[in-house]
mmCIF file with all atom_site columns, C-alpha atoms in Angstrom:
data_model
loop_
_atom_site.group_PDB
_atom_site.id
_atom_site.type_symbol
_atom_site.label_atom_id
_atom_site.label_alt_id
_atom_site.label_comp_id
_atom_site.label_asym_id
_atom_site.label_entity_id
_atom_site.label_seq_id
_atom_site.pdbx_PDB_ins_code
_atom_site.Cartn_x
_atom_site.Cartn_y
_atom_site.Cartn_z
_atom_site.occupancy
_atom_site.B_iso_or_equiv
_atom_site.pdbx_formal_charge
_atom_site.auth_seq_id
_atom_site.auth_comp_id
_atom_site.auth_asym_id
_atom_site.auth_atom_id
_atom_site.pdbx_PDB_model_num
ATOM 1  C CA . MET P 1 1  ? 42.240 -160.174 148.081 1.00 78.00 ? 180 MET P CA 1
ATOM 2  C CA . ASN P 1 2  ? 42.543 -156.511 149.063 1.00 90.00 ? 181 ASN P CA 1
ATOM 3  C CA . LYS P 1 3  ? 40.044 -154.876 151.366 1.00 93.00 ? 182 LYS P CA 1
ATOM 4  C CA . LYS P 1 4  ? 38.875 -151.503 150.147 1.00 94.00 ? 183 LYS P CA 1
ATOM 5  C CA . ILE P 1 5  ? 38.025 -148.476 152.294 1.00 94.00 ? 184 ILE P CA 1
ATOM 6  C CA . LEU P 1 6  ? 36.170 -145.463 150.953 1.00 92.00 ? 185 LEU P CA 1
ATOM 7  C CA . PHE P 1 7  ? 36.670 -142.307 153.140 1.00 91.00 ? 186 PHE P CA 1
ATOM 8  C CA . ILE P 1 8  ? 34.351 -139.430 152.650 1.00 87.00 ? 187 ILE P CA 1
ATOM 9  C CA . THR P 1 9  ? 35.364 -135.852 153.758 1.00 84.00 ? 188 THR P CA 1
ATOM 10 C CA . HIS P 1 10 ? 33.318 -132.589 153.358 1.00 79.00 ? 189 HIS P CA 1
ATOM 11 C CA . ASP P 1 11 ? 36.354 -130.625 152.178 1.00 79.00 ? 190 ASP P CA 1
ATOM 12 C CA . CYS P 1 12 ? 39.804 -131.131 150.718 1.00 79.00 ? 191 CYS P CA 1
ATOM 13 C CA . THR P 1 13 ? 41.521 -128.472 152.752 1.00 79.00 ? 192 THR P CA 1
ATOM 14 C CA . LEU P 1 14 ? 44.638 -128.865 154.832 1.00 80.00 ? 193 LEU P CA 1
ATOM 15 C CA . THR P 1 15 ? 42.853 -127.786 158.068 1.00 81.00 ? 194 THR P CA 1
ATOM 16 C CA . GLY P 1 16 ? 40.683 -129.374 160.824 1.00 83.00 ? 195 GLY P CA 1
ATOM 17 C CA . ALA P 1 17 ? 38.826 -132.560 160.219 1.00 83.00 ? 196 ALA P CA 1
ATOM 18 C CA . PRO P 1 18 ? 40.442 -133.302 156.951 1.00 85.00 ? 197 PRO P CA 1
ATOM 19 C CA . LEU P 1 19 ? 43.849 -133.255 158.461 1.00 86.00 ? 198 LEU P CA 1
ATOM 20 C CA . VAL P 1 20 ? 42.540 -135.819 161.020 1.00 89.00 ? 199 VAL P CA 1
ATOM 21 C CA . LEU P 1 21 ? 41.233 -137.937 158.242 1.00 90.00 ? 200 LEU P CA 1
ATOM 22 C CA . GLN P 1 22 ? 44.739 -137.618 156.561 1.00 90.00 ? 201 GLN P CA 1
ATOM 23 C CA . SER P 1 23 ? 46.183 -139.148 159.695 1.00 91.00 ? 202 SER P CA 1
ATOM 24 C CA . VAL P 1 24 ? 43.791 -141.988 159.607 1.00 92.00 ? 203 VAL P CA 1
ATOM 25 C CA . ILE P 1 25 ? 44.371 -142.811 155.924 1.00 92.00 ? 204 ILE P CA 1
ATOM 26 C CA . ASP P 1 26 ? 48.237 -142.557 156.352 1.00 91.00 ? 205 ASP P CA 1
ATOM 27 C CA . HIS P 1 27 ? 47.927 -145.152 159.172 1.00 90.00 ? 206 HIS P CA 1
ATOM 28 C CA . VAL P 1 28 ? 45.691 -147.473 156.966 1.00 90.00 ? 207 VAL P CA 1
ATOM 29 C CA . LYS P 1 29 ? 48.014 -146.972 153.934 1.00 85.00 ? 208 LYS P CA 1
ATOM 30 C CA . GLY P 1 30 ? 50.659 -148.912 155.826 1.00 83.00 ? 209 GLY P CA 1
ATOM 31 C CA . THR P 1 31 ? 48.391 -151.893 156.147 1.00 88.00 ? 210 THR P CA 1
ATOM 32 C CA . PRO P 1 32 ? 49.038 -154.820 153.768 1.00 90.00 ? 211 PRO P CA 1
ATOM 33 C CA . ASN P 1 33 ? 46.133 -155.699 151.529 1.00 93.00 ? 212 ASN P CA 1
ATOM 34 C CA . VAL P 1 34 ? 44.183 -152.513 152.029 1.00 92.00 ? 213 VAL P CA 1
ATOM 35 C CA . GLU P 1 35 ? 43.332 -150.066 149.363 1.00 92.00 ? 214 GLU P CA 1
ATOM 36 C CA . SER P 1 36 ? 41.975 -146.557 150.464 1.00 92.00 ? 215 SER P CA 1
ATOM 37 C CA . TYR P 1 37 ? 40.032 -144.064 148.437 1.00 91.00 ? 216 TYR P CA 1
ATOM 38 C CA . VAL P 1 38 ? 38.804 -140.611 149.243 1.00 90.00 ? 217 VAL P CA 1
ATOM 39 C CA . ALA P 1 39 ? 35.675 -138.920 148.189 1.00 86.00 ? 218 ALA P CA 1
ATOM 40 C CA . CYS P 1 40 ? 35.952 -135.028 148.751 1.00 82.00 ? 219 CYS P CA 1
ATOM 41 C CA . ILE P 1 41 ? 32.679 -133.075 148.751 1.00 76.00 ? 220 ILE P CA 1
ATOM 42 C CA . ASN P 1 42 ? 34.601 -129.932 148.130 1.00 66.00 ? 221 ASN P CA 1
ATOM 43 C CA . GLN P 1 43 ? 32.516 -127.010 149.344 1.00 58.00 ? 222 GLN P CA 1
ATOM 44 C CA . SER P 1 44 ? 35.316 -124.349 149.578 1.00 60.00 ? 223 SER P CA 1
ATOM 45 C CA . TYR P 1 45 ? 36.586 -122.196 146.756 1.00 54.00 ? 224 TYR P CA 1
ATOM 46 C CA . LEU P 1 46 ? 39.964 -122.055 148.835 1.00 53.00 ? 225 LEU P CA 1
ATOM 47 C CA . SER P 1 47 ? 40.301 -125.750 148.500 1.00 63.00 ? 226 SER P CA 1
ATOM 48 C CA . GLN P 1 48 ? 42.059 -126.156 145.207 1.00 72.00 ? 227 GLN P CA 1
ATOM 49 C CA . GLU P 1 49 ? 45.643 -126.319 146.641 1.00 76.00 ? 228 GLU P CA 1
ATOM 50 C CA . GLY P 1 50 ? 44.351 -128.695 149.364 1.00 77.00 ? 229 GLY P CA 1
ATOM 51 C CA . TYR P 1 51 ? 42.608 -130.819 146.718 1.00 77.00 ? 230 TYR P CA 1
ATOM 52 C CA . ASN P 1 52 ? 45.838 -130.900 144.591 1.00 82.00 ? 231 ASN P CA 1
ATOM 53 C CA . TYR P 1 53 ? 47.673 -132.148 147.707 1.00 84.00 ? 232 TYR P CA 1
ATOM 54 C CA . TRP P 1 54 ? 45.028 -134.884 148.274 1.00 83.00 ? 233 TRP P CA 1
ATOM 55 C CA . LYS P 1 55 ? 45.103 -135.966 144.798 1.00 84.00 ? 234 LYS P CA 1
ATOM 56 C CA . GLU P 1 56 ? 48.810 -136.296 144.693 1.00 88.00 ? 235 GLU P CA 1
ATOM 57 C CA . HIS P 1 57 ? 48.986 -138.407 147.999 1.00 88.00 ? 236 HIS P CA 1
ATOM 58 C CA . TYR P 1 58 ? 45.601 -140.363 147.852 1.00 88.00 ? 237 TYR P CA 1
ATOM 59 C CA . ASN P 1 59 ? 43.186 -142.101 145.433 1.00 87.00 ? 238 ASN P CA 1
ATOM 60 C CA . CYS P 1 60 ? 40.937 -139.181 145.418 1.00 85.00 ? 239 CYS P CA 1
ATOM 61 C CA . PHE P 1 61 ? 37.558 -138.305 143.798 1.00 80.00 ? 240 PHE P CA 1
ATOM 62 C CA . LYS P 1 62 ? 36.438 -134.737 143.844 1.00 76.00 ? 241 LYS P CA 1
ATOM 63 C CA . LEU P 1 63 ? 32.743 -134.320 143.923 1.00 74.00 ? 242 LEU P CA 1
ATOM 64 C CA . THR P 1 64 ? 30.854 -131.490 142.311 1.00 67.00 ? 243 THR P CA 1
ATOM 65 C CA . PRO P 1 65 ? 29.311 -129.651 145.368 1.00 61.00 ? 244 PRO P CA 1
ATOM 66 C CA . ILE P 1 66 ? 25.625 -129.598 145.070 1.00 59.00 ? 245 ILE P CA 1
ATOM 67 C CA . LYS P 1 67 ? 23.457 -127.791 147.648 1.00 61.00 ? 246 LYS P CA 1
ATOM 68 C CA . LYS P 1 68 ? 21.016 -130.738 147.822 1.00 59.00 ? 247 LYS P CA 1
ATOM 69 C CA . LYS P 1 69 ? 22.616 -133.439 149.911 1.00 60.00 ? 248 LYS P CA 1
ATOM 70 C CA . ALA P 1 70 ? 20.625 -136.108 148.061 1.00 60.00 ? 249 ALA P CA 1
ATOM 71 C CA . ASN P 1 71 ? 22.548 -135.188 144.883 1.00 69.00 ? 250 ASN P CA 1
ATOM 72 C CA . ASN P 1 72 ? 25.831 -135.501 146.839 1.00 70.00 ? 251 ASN P CA 1
ATOM 73 C CA . LEU P 1 73 ? 24.748 -138.936 147.987 1.00 75.00 ? 252 LEU P CA 1
ATOM 74 C CA . ALA P 1 74 ? 24.079 -139.871 144.366 1.00 79.00 ? 253 ALA P CA 1
ATOM 75 C CA . GLN P 1 75 ? 27.550 -138.917 143.374 1.00 79.00 ? 254 GLN P CA 1
ATOM 76 C CA . ILE P 1 76 ? 28.953 -140.983 146.300 1.00 81.00 ? 255 ILE P CA 1
ATOM 77 C CA . ALA P 1 77 ? 26.720 -143.973 145.258 1.00 84.00 ? 256 ALA P CA 1
ATOM 78 C CA . LEU P 1 78 ? 28.333 -143.803 141.809 1.00 83.00 ? 257 LEU P CA 1
ATOM 79 C CA . ILE P 1 79 ? 31.810 -143.857 143.215 1.00 86.00 ? 258 ILE P CA 1
ATOM 80 C CA . LYS P 1 80 ? 30.764 -146.611 145.672 1.00 87.00 ? 259 LYS P CA 1
ATOM 81 C CA . SER P 1 81 ? 29.550 -148.776 142.764 1.00 89.00 ? 260 SER P CA 1
ATOM 82 C CA . TYR P 1 82 ? 32.766 -148.154 140.883 1.00 88.00 ? 261 TYR P CA 1
ATOM 83 C CA . ILE P 1 83 ? 34.984 -149.083 143.847 1.00 90.00 ? 262 ILE P CA 1
ATOM 84 C CA . ASN P 1 84 ? 32.826 -151.582 145.674 1.00 93.00 ? 263 ASN P CA 1
ATOM 85 C CA . PRO P 1 85 ? 34.360 -150.812 149.095 1.00 94.00 ? 264 PRO P CA 1
ATOM 86 C CA . ASP P 1 86 ? 34.185 -153.081 152.071 1.00 95.00 ? 265 ASP P CA 1
ATOM 87 C CA . VAL P 1 87 ? 34.105 -150.210 154.522 1.00 93.00 ? 266 VAL P CA 1
ATOM 88 C CA . ILE P 1 88 ? 32.846 -146.490 154.146 1.00 90.00 ? 267 ILE P CA 1
ATOM 89 C CA . TYR P 1 89 ? 34.134 -143.999 156.591 1.00 90.00 ? 268 TYR P CA 1
ATOM 90 C CA . GLY P 1 90 ? 32.422 -140.564 156.887 1.00 85.00 ? 269 GLY P CA 1
ATOM 91 C CA . ASN P 1 91 ? 34.722 -138.098 158.495 1.00 81.00 ? 270 ASN P CA 1
ATOM 92 C CA . THR P 1 92 ? 32.311 -135.427 159.477 1.00 67.00 ? 271 THR P CA 1
ATOM 93 C CA . ILE P 1 93 ? 28.599 -134.725 160.207 1.00 66.00 ? 272 ILE P CA 1
ATOM 94 C CA . LEU P 1 94 ? 28.519 -132.983 156.983 1.00 58.00 ? 273 LEU P CA 1
ATOM 95 C CA . THR P 1 95 ? 28.853 -136.260 155.115 1.00 53.00 ? 274 THR P CA 1
ATOM 96 C CA . ILE P 1 96 ? 25.553 -137.729 156.276 1.00 56.00 ? 275 ILE P CA 1
ATOM 97 C CA . PRO P 1 97 ? 22.081 -136.782 154.893 1.00 53.00 ? 276 PRO P CA 1
#
């Protein structure tokens, strides 16, 4: 039975913390019996190119950015119920309420 990991990032750019997360996910992708998913709380209008890259290389969900973090958490809860991950990894402080 595969283990599932849900990674959460505040943005889908090809810079900074998201690039570090990509390194972590790439390492995990090589592990047998592990499925990885990414939830992007895309808060940058410059992120479409980055998001296209993420979508092409990872199982990626793009959340609609909402100013109230409680609404972002509701979207993550919906993804969580769909995936039923064994582990959730938040990449930055912006991913916590």
